[in-house]
Short mmCIF file of C-alpha atoms in Angstrom, two decimals:
data_model
loop_
_atom_site.label_atom_id
_atom_site.label_comp_id
_atom_site.label_asym_id
_atom_site.label_seq_id
_atom_site.Cartn_x
_atom_site.Cartn_y
_atom_site.Cartn_z
CA MET A 1 82.94 67.80 135.04
CA SER A 2 82.30 70.76 137.32
CA ASP A 3 84.59 70.89 140.33
CA LYS A 4 84.12 72.93 143.43
CA LYS A 5 87.05 75.28 143.90
CA ILE A 6 90.00 73.50 145.48
CA SER A 7 92.48 75.61 147.46
CA PRO A 8 95.90 76.25 145.90
CA ALA A 9 97.60 74.57 148.88
CA VAL A 10 95.71 71.34 148.20
CA ILE A 11 96.44 71.59 144.48
CA HIS A 12 100.11 71.98 145.27
CA ARG A 13 100.01 68.68 147.18
CA LEU A 14 98.04 66.75 144.56
CA PRO A 15 101.03 65.78 142.37
CA ARG A 16 102.58 64.16 145.41
CA TYR A 17 99.41 62.16 146.11
CA TYR A 18 99.35 61.19 142.46
CA ARG A 19 102.91 59.91 142.67
CA TYR A 20 102.21 57.83 145.77
CA LEU A 21 99.01 56.40 144.37
CA SER A 22 100.88 55.42 141.18
CA GLU A 23 103.50 53.65 143.28
CA LEU A 24 100.84 51.82 145.26
CA LEU A 25 99.11 50.73 142.08
CA ASP A 26 102.44 49.46 140.70
CA GLU A 27 102.77 47.41 143.88
CA GLY A 28 99.32 45.94 143.37
CA VAL A 29 97.72 47.74 146.33
CA GLU A 30 94.01 48.28 145.66
CA ARG A 31 92.89 49.95 148.88
CA ILE A 32 94.68 52.03 151.46
CA SER A 33 93.58 53.66 154.69
CA SER A 34 94.41 57.27 155.51
CA GLY A 35 96.57 55.90 158.35
CA GLU A 36 98.71 53.76 156.05
CA LEU A 37 98.98 56.51 153.47
CA SER A 38 99.91 58.90 156.26
CA GLU A 39 102.79 56.71 157.34
CA ARG A 40 104.04 56.34 153.80
CA MET A 41 103.82 60.00 152.92
CA HIS A 42 104.88 61.45 156.26
CA VAL A 43 101.77 63.60 156.39
CA THR A 44 99.19 63.43 159.19
CA ALA A 45 96.18 61.21 158.56
CA SER A 46 93.85 64.10 159.28
CA GLN A 47 95.55 66.23 156.63
CA ILE A 48 95.10 63.40 154.13
CA ARG A 49 91.43 63.00 155.00
CA GLN A 50 90.92 66.74 154.71
CA ASP A 51 92.72 66.96 151.37
CA LEU A 52 91.06 63.96 149.82
CA ASN A 53 87.62 64.91 151.09
CA ASN A 54 87.70 67.52 148.36
CA PHE A 55 87.01 64.77 145.88
CA GLY A 56 84.27 63.10 147.88
CA GLY A 57 83.19 59.51 147.94
CA PHE A 58 86.54 57.83 147.59
CA GLY A 59 87.23 57.20 151.25
CA GLN A 60 84.92 55.12 153.40
CA GLN A 61 85.19 54.67 157.14
CA GLY A 62 86.97 51.41 157.93
CA TYR A 63 87.45 50.64 154.28
CA GLY A 64 89.97 53.17 153.03
CA TYR A 65 90.55 54.71 149.65
CA GLN A 66 90.28 52.93 146.34
CA VAL A 67 93.72 53.54 144.90
CA ALA A 68 92.87 53.27 141.20
CA SER A 69 89.83 55.51 141.16
CA LEU A 70 91.39 58.09 143.47
CA LYS A 71 94.47 58.22 141.23
CA GLU A 72 92.28 58.60 138.17
CA GLU A 73 90.26 61.39 139.74
CA ILE A 74 93.36 63.30 140.85
CA GLY A 75 94.86 62.77 137.42
CA ARG A 76 91.73 64.22 135.87
CA ILE A 77 91.91 67.28 138.11
CA LEU A 78 95.58 67.74 137.30
CA GLY A 79 94.77 67.49 133.61
CA ILE A 80 97.01 64.46 133.19
CA ASP A 81 94.43 62.55 131.16
CA ARG A 82 94.46 65.17 128.42
CA GLY A 83 97.40 63.84 126.44
CA HIS A 84 99.23 67.18 126.51
CA LYS A 85 101.64 67.58 123.60
CA VAL A 86 105.08 68.77 124.60
CA ILE A 87 107.96 70.19 122.60
CA ILE A 88 111.47 70.65 123.95
CA VAL A 89 113.47 73.68 122.88
CA GLY A 90 117.18 73.23 123.54
CA ALA A 91 118.77 69.86 122.82
CA GLY A 92 121.69 70.13 125.22
CA ASN A 93 122.14 67.66 128.06
CA LEU A 94 119.08 68.83 129.93
CA GLY A 95 116.87 68.74 126.82
CA GLN A 96 118.21 65.27 126.07
CA ALA A 97 117.48 64.21 129.64
CA LEU A 98 113.86 65.34 129.25
CA ALA A 99 113.51 63.67 125.84
CA ASN A 100 114.62 60.40 127.44
CA TYR A 101 112.52 60.81 130.57
CA PRO A 102 110.06 57.91 130.86
CA GLY A 103 107.87 59.86 133.29
CA PHE A 104 106.33 61.82 130.41
CA GLU A 105 104.62 58.97 128.65
CA LYS A 106 103.71 57.29 131.89
CA ARG A 107 101.64 60.37 132.71
CA GLY A 108 100.07 60.65 129.30
CA TYR A 109 102.27 63.41 127.87
CA VAL A 110 103.45 63.05 124.30
CA ILE A 111 106.73 64.62 123.25
CA THR A 112 106.24 65.63 119.66
CA GLY A 113 109.47 67.44 118.86
CA ILE A 114 112.88 68.63 120.06
CA PHE A 115 114.59 71.68 118.60
CA ASP A 116 117.93 73.45 118.75
CA SER A 117 119.41 76.52 117.09
CA ASP A 118 122.78 74.77 116.76
CA ARG A 119 122.99 73.07 113.35
CA GLU A 120 125.58 70.66 114.77
CA LYS A 121 122.91 69.16 117.00
CA CYS A 122 120.24 68.91 114.28
CA GLY A 123 119.65 65.47 112.82
CA LYS A 124 120.92 63.76 115.97
CA THR A 125 118.72 61.44 118.01
CA ALA A 126 117.07 62.46 121.29
CA GLY A 127 114.90 59.80 122.87
CA GLU A 128 112.73 58.61 120.00
CA LEU A 129 112.97 61.90 118.13
CA THR A 130 115.36 63.63 115.76
CA VAL A 131 116.57 67.10 116.69
CA ARG A 132 115.22 69.78 114.32
CA HIS A 133 116.38 73.32 113.77
CA THR A 134 114.48 76.05 115.61
CA ASP A 135 113.82 77.69 112.22
CA GLU A 136 111.28 74.91 111.65
CA LEU A 137 109.35 75.64 114.85
CA GLU A 138 106.66 77.80 113.30
CA SER A 139 105.77 75.46 110.46
CA PHE A 140 106.04 72.47 112.78
CA LEU A 141 103.53 73.97 115.22
CA LYS A 142 101.10 74.77 112.40
CA ASN A 143 100.90 71.08 111.55
CA THR A 144 101.39 69.70 115.05
CA PRO A 145 100.07 72.10 117.69
CA ALA A 146 101.70 71.73 121.11
CA ASP A 147 100.36 72.69 124.54
CA ILE A 148 103.60 72.81 126.47
CA ALA A 149 107.17 73.84 125.68
CA ALA A 150 110.04 72.76 127.89
CA LEU A 151 112.65 75.51 127.65
CA THR A 152 116.12 74.05 128.10
CA LEU A 153 117.94 76.65 126.04
CA PRO A 154 120.27 79.46 127.14
CA ARG A 155 118.65 82.13 129.24
CA VAL A 156 119.37 84.99 126.83
CA ALA A 157 117.23 83.38 124.11
CA ALA A 158 114.42 82.20 126.37
CA ARG A 159 112.08 85.17 126.25
CA ASP A 160 112.14 85.67 122.47
CA VAL A 161 111.61 81.98 121.87
CA ALA A 162 108.79 81.79 124.42
CA GLU A 163 107.00 84.75 122.84
CA SER A 164 107.31 83.28 119.38
CA LEU A 165 106.01 79.92 120.63
CA CYS A 166 103.15 81.70 122.36
CA ARG A 167 102.19 83.42 119.09
CA ASN A 168 102.06 79.94 117.61
CA GLY A 169 99.66 78.56 120.16
CA VAL A 170 101.83 77.19 122.98
CA ARG A 171 100.22 78.06 126.33
CA GLY A 172 102.31 76.24 128.92
CA PHE A 173 105.98 76.92 129.55
CA TRP A 174 108.16 74.61 131.62
CA ASN A 175 111.01 77.02 132.14
CA PHE A 176 114.42 75.68 133.12
CA THR A 177 116.19 78.98 132.47
CA SER A 178 116.44 81.83 134.96
CA ALA A 179 114.61 84.19 132.55
CA GLU A 180 111.54 85.74 134.18
CA LEU A 181 109.05 84.83 131.46
CA ILE A 182 106.16 85.81 133.63
CA ARG A 183 107.03 89.43 132.88
CA SER A 184 106.43 89.03 129.15
CA GLU A 185 103.37 90.95 127.98
CA VAL A 186 102.91 88.59 125.06
CA LEU A 187 102.60 85.66 127.44
CA GLN A 188 100.42 87.61 129.86
CA LYS A 189 97.99 88.68 127.15
CA ALA A 190 97.71 85.14 125.86
CA GLY A 191 96.99 83.87 129.37
CA ALA A 192 100.00 81.56 129.16
CA VAL A 193 101.20 79.78 132.30
CA VAL A 194 104.80 79.37 133.39
CA GLU A 195 106.23 76.76 135.74
CA ASN A 196 109.82 77.50 136.68
CA VAL A 197 112.47 74.98 137.64
CA HIS A 198 115.20 77.09 139.21
CA LEU A 199 118.01 74.63 139.79
CA ALA A 200 120.44 77.25 141.06
CA GLU A 201 117.97 78.40 143.71
CA SER A 202 117.33 74.84 144.77
CA LEU A 203 121.06 74.25 145.18
CA MET A 204 121.41 77.43 147.23
CA ARG A 205 118.62 76.28 149.57
CA LEU A 206 120.50 73.04 150.10
CA SER A 207 123.67 74.93 150.74
CA TYR A 208 121.90 77.09 153.32
CA ALA A 209 120.42 74.09 155.10
CA LEU A 210 123.89 72.56 155.29
CA THR A 211 125.32 75.75 156.72
CA GLU A 212 122.58 75.84 159.34
CA CYS A 213 123.54 72.32 160.44
CA ASP A 214 127.10 73.39 161.07
CA MET A 215 126.13 76.19 163.43
CA MET B 1 129.41 85.61 162.46
CA SER B 2 126.32 85.35 164.65
CA ASP B 3 123.07 85.99 162.79
CA LYS B 4 119.75 86.69 164.37
CA LYS B 5 117.26 84.05 163.38
CA ILE B 6 115.83 84.73 159.94
CA SER B 7 112.39 83.34 159.13
CA PRO B 8 112.16 80.36 156.76
CA ALA B 9 110.00 82.40 154.36
CA VAL B 10 112.74 85.02 154.01
CA ILE B 11 115.38 82.31 153.62
CA HIS B 12 113.31 80.76 150.86
CA ARG B 13 113.39 84.08 149.00
CA LEU B 14 117.12 84.74 149.48
CA PRO B 15 118.34 82.65 146.51
CA ARG B 16 116.13 84.76 144.27
CA TYR B 17 117.61 87.99 145.67
CA TYR B 18 121.05 86.51 145.19
CA ARG B 19 120.28 85.75 141.55
CA TYR B 20 119.02 89.27 140.85
CA LEU B 21 121.92 90.90 142.63
CA SER B 22 124.32 88.78 140.58
CA GLU B 23 122.61 89.90 137.39
CA LEU B 24 122.80 93.56 138.45
CA LEU B 25 126.47 93.22 139.25
CA ASP B 26 127.06 91.63 135.83
CA GLU B 27 125.39 94.67 134.31
CA GLY B 28 127.67 96.99 136.25
CA VAL B 29 124.96 98.31 138.59
CA GLU B 30 126.51 99.33 141.92
CA ARG B 31 123.48 100.66 143.78
CA ILE B 32 119.78 100.00 143.53
CA SER B 33 116.74 101.36 145.34
CA SER B 34 114.06 99.09 146.75
CA GLY B 35 111.70 100.62 144.17
CA GLU B 36 113.85 99.63 141.21
CA LEU B 37 114.53 96.20 142.64
CA SER B 38 110.81 95.83 143.25
CA GLU B 39 110.01 96.52 139.60
CA ARG B 40 112.62 94.07 138.41
CA MET B 41 111.65 91.27 140.77
CA HIS B 42 107.89 91.77 140.72
CA VAL B 43 107.80 91.97 144.50
CA THR B 44 106.49 94.96 146.44
CA ALA B 45 109.10 97.47 147.59
CA SER B 46 107.91 97.13 151.17
CA GLN B 47 108.46 93.36 151.07
CA ILE B 48 111.98 93.96 149.79
CA ARG B 49 112.73 96.48 152.53
CA GLN B 50 111.32 94.12 155.13
CA ASP B 51 113.30 91.15 153.83
CA LEU B 52 116.58 92.99 153.45
CA ASN B 53 116.26 94.76 156.78
CA ASN B 54 117.17 91.41 158.28
CA PHE B 55 120.74 92.08 157.26
CA GLY B 56 120.85 95.64 158.47
CA GLY B 57 122.92 98.53 157.27
CA PHE B 58 122.87 97.81 153.56
CA GLY B 59 120.02 100.08 152.58
CA GLN B 60 120.05 103.80 153.21
CA GLN B 61 117.14 106.15 152.71
CA GLY B 62 117.46 107.89 149.33
CA TYR B 63 120.63 106.00 148.54
CA GLY B 64 119.56 102.43 147.98
CA TYR B 65 121.34 99.14 148.46
CA GLN B 66 124.97 98.50 147.67
CA VAL B 67 124.66 95.61 145.25
CA ALA B 68 128.07 94.02 145.80
CA SER B 69 128.06 93.99 149.59
CA LEU B 70 124.43 92.92 149.81
CA LYS B 71 125.13 90.04 147.41
CA GLU B 72 128.17 89.05 149.44
CA GLU B 73 126.23 89.11 152.70
CA ILE B 74 123.36 87.04 151.30
CA GLY B 75 125.89 84.65 149.80
CA ARG B 76 127.50 84.27 153.21
CA ILE B 77 124.16 83.52 154.84
CA LEU B 78 123.35 80.99 152.14
CA GLY B 79 126.72 79.36 152.70
CA ILE B 80 127.78 80.02 149.12
CA ASP B 81 131.20 81.32 150.11
CA ARG B 82 132.16 77.98 151.63
CA GLY B 83 133.39 76.27 148.48
CA HIS B 84 131.10 73.26 148.94
CA LYS B 85 132.45 70.15 147.25
CA VAL B 86 129.90 68.31 145.15
CA ILE B 87 129.87 64.84 143.66
CA ILE B 88 127.36 63.64 141.08
CA VAL B 89 126.09 60.07 141.26
CA GLY B 90 124.51 58.99 137.99
CA ALA B 91 126.19 60.00 134.72
CA GLY B 92 123.11 59.84 132.49
CA ASN B 93 121.86 62.91 130.64
CA LEU B 94 120.82 64.69 133.80
CA GLY B 95 124.13 63.99 135.57
CA GLN B 96 125.94 65.17 132.44
CA ALA B 97 123.82 68.30 132.38
CA LEU B 98 124.82 69.08 135.98
CA ALA B 99 128.49 68.33 135.31
CA ASN B 100 128.39 70.87 132.48
CA TYR B 101 126.36 73.45 134.40
CA PRO B 102 128.37 76.69 134.68
CA GLY B 103 126.22 77.91 137.58
CA PHE B 104 128.11 75.67 139.99
CA GLU B 105 131.48 77.32 139.72
CA LYS B 106 129.98 80.76 139.47
CA ARG B 107 128.54 80.22 142.92
CA GLY B 108 131.70 78.77 144.40
CA TYR B 109 130.79 75.08 144.26
CA VAL B 110 133.44 72.64 143.12
CA ILE B 111 132.42 69.43 141.39
CA THR B 112 135.01 66.90 142.41
CA GLY B 113 133.70 63.70 140.85
CA ILE B 114 131.00 62.00 138.80
CA PHE B 115 130.14 58.33 139.21
CA ASP B 116 128.02 55.67 137.56
CA SER B 117 127.41 51.98 138.17
CA ASP B 118 127.36 51.32 134.42
CA ARG B 119 130.87 50.32 133.28
CA GLU B 120 130.00 51.48 129.76
CA LYS B 121 129.82 55.04 131.01
CA CYS B 122 133.03 54.89 133.06
CA GLY B 123 136.06 56.55 131.52
CA LYS B 124 133.92 58.91 129.48
CA THR B 125 134.14 62.68 129.87
CA ALA B 126 131.55 64.73 131.77
CA GLY B 127 132.29 68.44 131.92
CA GLU B 128 135.92 68.56 133.04
CA LEU B 129 135.78 65.21 134.78
CA THR B 130 136.04 61.55 133.90
CA VAL B 131 133.20 59.25 134.95
CA ARG B 132 134.30 56.77 137.62
CA HIS B 133 132.63 53.58 138.77
CA THR B 134 130.49 53.79 141.90
CA ASP B 135 132.68 51.04 143.43
CA GLU B 136 135.32 53.72 143.84
CA LEU B 137 133.04 56.07 145.81
CA GLU B 138 134.17 55.04 149.27
CA SER B 139 137.88 55.31 148.63
CA PHE B 140 137.35 58.50 146.65
CA LEU B 141 135.50 60.15 149.54
CA LYS B 142 138.23 59.12 152.01
CA ASN B 143 140.76 61.12 150.02
CA THR B 144 138.43 63.86 148.78
CA PRO B 145 135.59 64.47 151.22
CA ALA B 146 132.46 65.95 149.65
CA ASP B 147 129.67 67.96 151.27
CA ILE B 148 126.97 67.48 148.69
CA ALA B 149 125.89 64.64 146.42
CA ALA B 150 123.64 65.27 143.44
CA LEU B 151 121.64 62.08 142.94
CA THR B 152 120.80 61.63 139.28
CA LEU B 153 120.59 57.86 139.35
CA PRO B 154 117.57 55.55 139.10
CA ARG B 155 115.13 55.83 141.96
CA VAL B 156 115.47 52.20 143.09
CA ALA B 157 119.17 52.69 143.88
CA ALA B 158 118.86 56.13 145.44
CA ARG B 159 118.32 55.24 149.08
CA ASP B 160 121.12 52.66 149.37
CA VAL B 161 123.56 54.97 147.64
CA ALA B 162 122.54 57.94 149.78
CA GLU B 163 123.01 55.95 152.99
CA SER B 164 126.40 54.72 151.90
CA LEU B 165 127.45 58.27 150.98
CA CYS B 166 126.16 59.48 154.32
CA ARG B 167 128.30 56.92 156.13
CA ASN B 168 131.21 58.37 154.20
CA GLY B 169 130.63 61.92 155.31
CA VAL B 170 128.27 63.42 152.74
CA ARG B 171 125.69 65.60 154.52
CA GLY B 172 123.76 67.31 151.73
CA PHE B 173 121.68 65.47 149.14
CA TRP B 174 120.38 67.15 146.01
CA ASN B 175 117.83 64.52 145.12
CA PHE B 176 116.53 64.35 141.55
CA THR B 177 114.86 60.96 142.09
CA SER B 178 111.40 60.44 143.53
CA ALA B 179 112.85 58.37 146.41
CA GLU B 180 111.83 59.79 149.81
CA LEU B 181 115.30 59.98 151.29
CA ILE B 182 114.06 61.99 154.19
CA ARG B 183 112.64 58.77 155.64
CA SER B 184 116.06 57.14 155.91
CA GLU B 185 117.10 56.66 159.51
CA VAL B 186 120.75 56.72 158.55
CA LEU B 187 120.35 60.18 157.05
CA GLN B 188 118.19 61.36 159.93
CA LYS B 189 120.68 60.24 162.55
CA ALA B 190 123.52 61.94 160.71
CA GLY B 191 121.53 65.16 160.50
CA ALA B 192 121.79 65.10 156.72
CA VAL B 193 119.72 67.51 154.67
CA VAL B 194 117.79 66.70 151.51
CA GLU B 195 116.67 69.10 148.80
CA ASN B 196 114.32 67.46 146.32
CA VAL B 197 113.88 68.39 142.69
CA HIS B 198 110.66 66.62 141.71
CA LEU B 199 110.41 67.22 137.98
CA ALA B 200 107.30 65.10 137.55
CA GLU B 201 105.45 67.08 140.20
CA SER B 202 106.52 70.34 138.61
CA LEU B 203 105.20 69.17 135.24
CA MET B 204 101.90 68.14 136.82
CA ARG B 205 101.50 71.59 138.37
CA LEU B 206 102.00 73.12 134.94
CA SER B 207 99.50 70.73 133.48
CA TYR B 208 96.97 71.68 136.15
CA ALA B 209 97.47 75.41 135.58
CA LEU B 210 96.86 74.83 131.85
CA THR B 211 93.69 72.90 132.57
CA GLU B 212 92.48 75.70 134.83
CA CYS B 213 92.93 78.17 131.96
CA ASP B 214 90.71 76.11 129.69
CA MET B 215 87.80 76.11 132.11
#
């Protein structure tokens, strides 16, 4: 299982490779050359060869890459084969969207619970789950440990909730709020990891690119 | 209105500055030093000075930055003051989440319409709007031109819809699907811009970071 150290830049590109390889597999493609993959992904063939060389043995001159085994290997490196357990905190529209998102299961994630502090929302259906009250989080996690929490709750509550989850064993935070969780000492001490999805910043980048076009 | 060319790396960081400056303004802070901003943003003070020097005249030695005017200037550069008109295509949970997202208005965006191809969804409420059928898109855009389309529809439909929108004047695409719109010749020829929000890739990065921690 030992891997030589892969550079962060390559790691950052791996999810995209994984997505393309999944698509190819869905289309029944078993082998692909770096040239074909290059055309599909709009990346140079030499970059692809360099990136995928990190995993050794999957590409052969004049033969190409074996889609299934390369996908599996990248999935292993990304930790996708580990059946990560995910809870969602915040059952508003965004939380509901995640609960209904088929991409989770497809990639081996299991959503085990969805929670909200609003009693009006509790008892309602979200995907295949029933919304529970956040008061139940602690006891829930004792019985059903989770690796990842998707935070789709209001920003003001995010940090407290994240720290409480962290004390109850959650180590990965998929943060949709603009709270800077990375600053939390509780999370830092526990070695928790945070992946932010800053929608507002993404929209502003789009807005800037549009403005540039007009000039 | 002429701006000297600002590097893409700085541009990429501007939305984050904008967010912090907005927060400071909400808290009633009128001036801030690069040191204080540095502590808040977890960026070095020298990086902040370097970045914000691009806009000249807002920071003064021993006095700090004027929050309001710096925010306004960055907003202008990001094109936030332009009142971009946004339509949402796809009224599922994610589309609903965007329609209800207060961050739009706060940043001067106006959501003018939300559309879905599912007649079951049409007529229902989303934020302050009523969901319309996608058949109405063309005539709608003739009367109410939009700059930006948020694509929260299934991936298979994304490219056709984007090209049709592009032919009807939409130039910015906030793409929540995994479709590679950037490859579309129609969009390329029109000089359209695409900002992708790849949730699956974000989740995989989190999953990888978690796996790293375990090793």
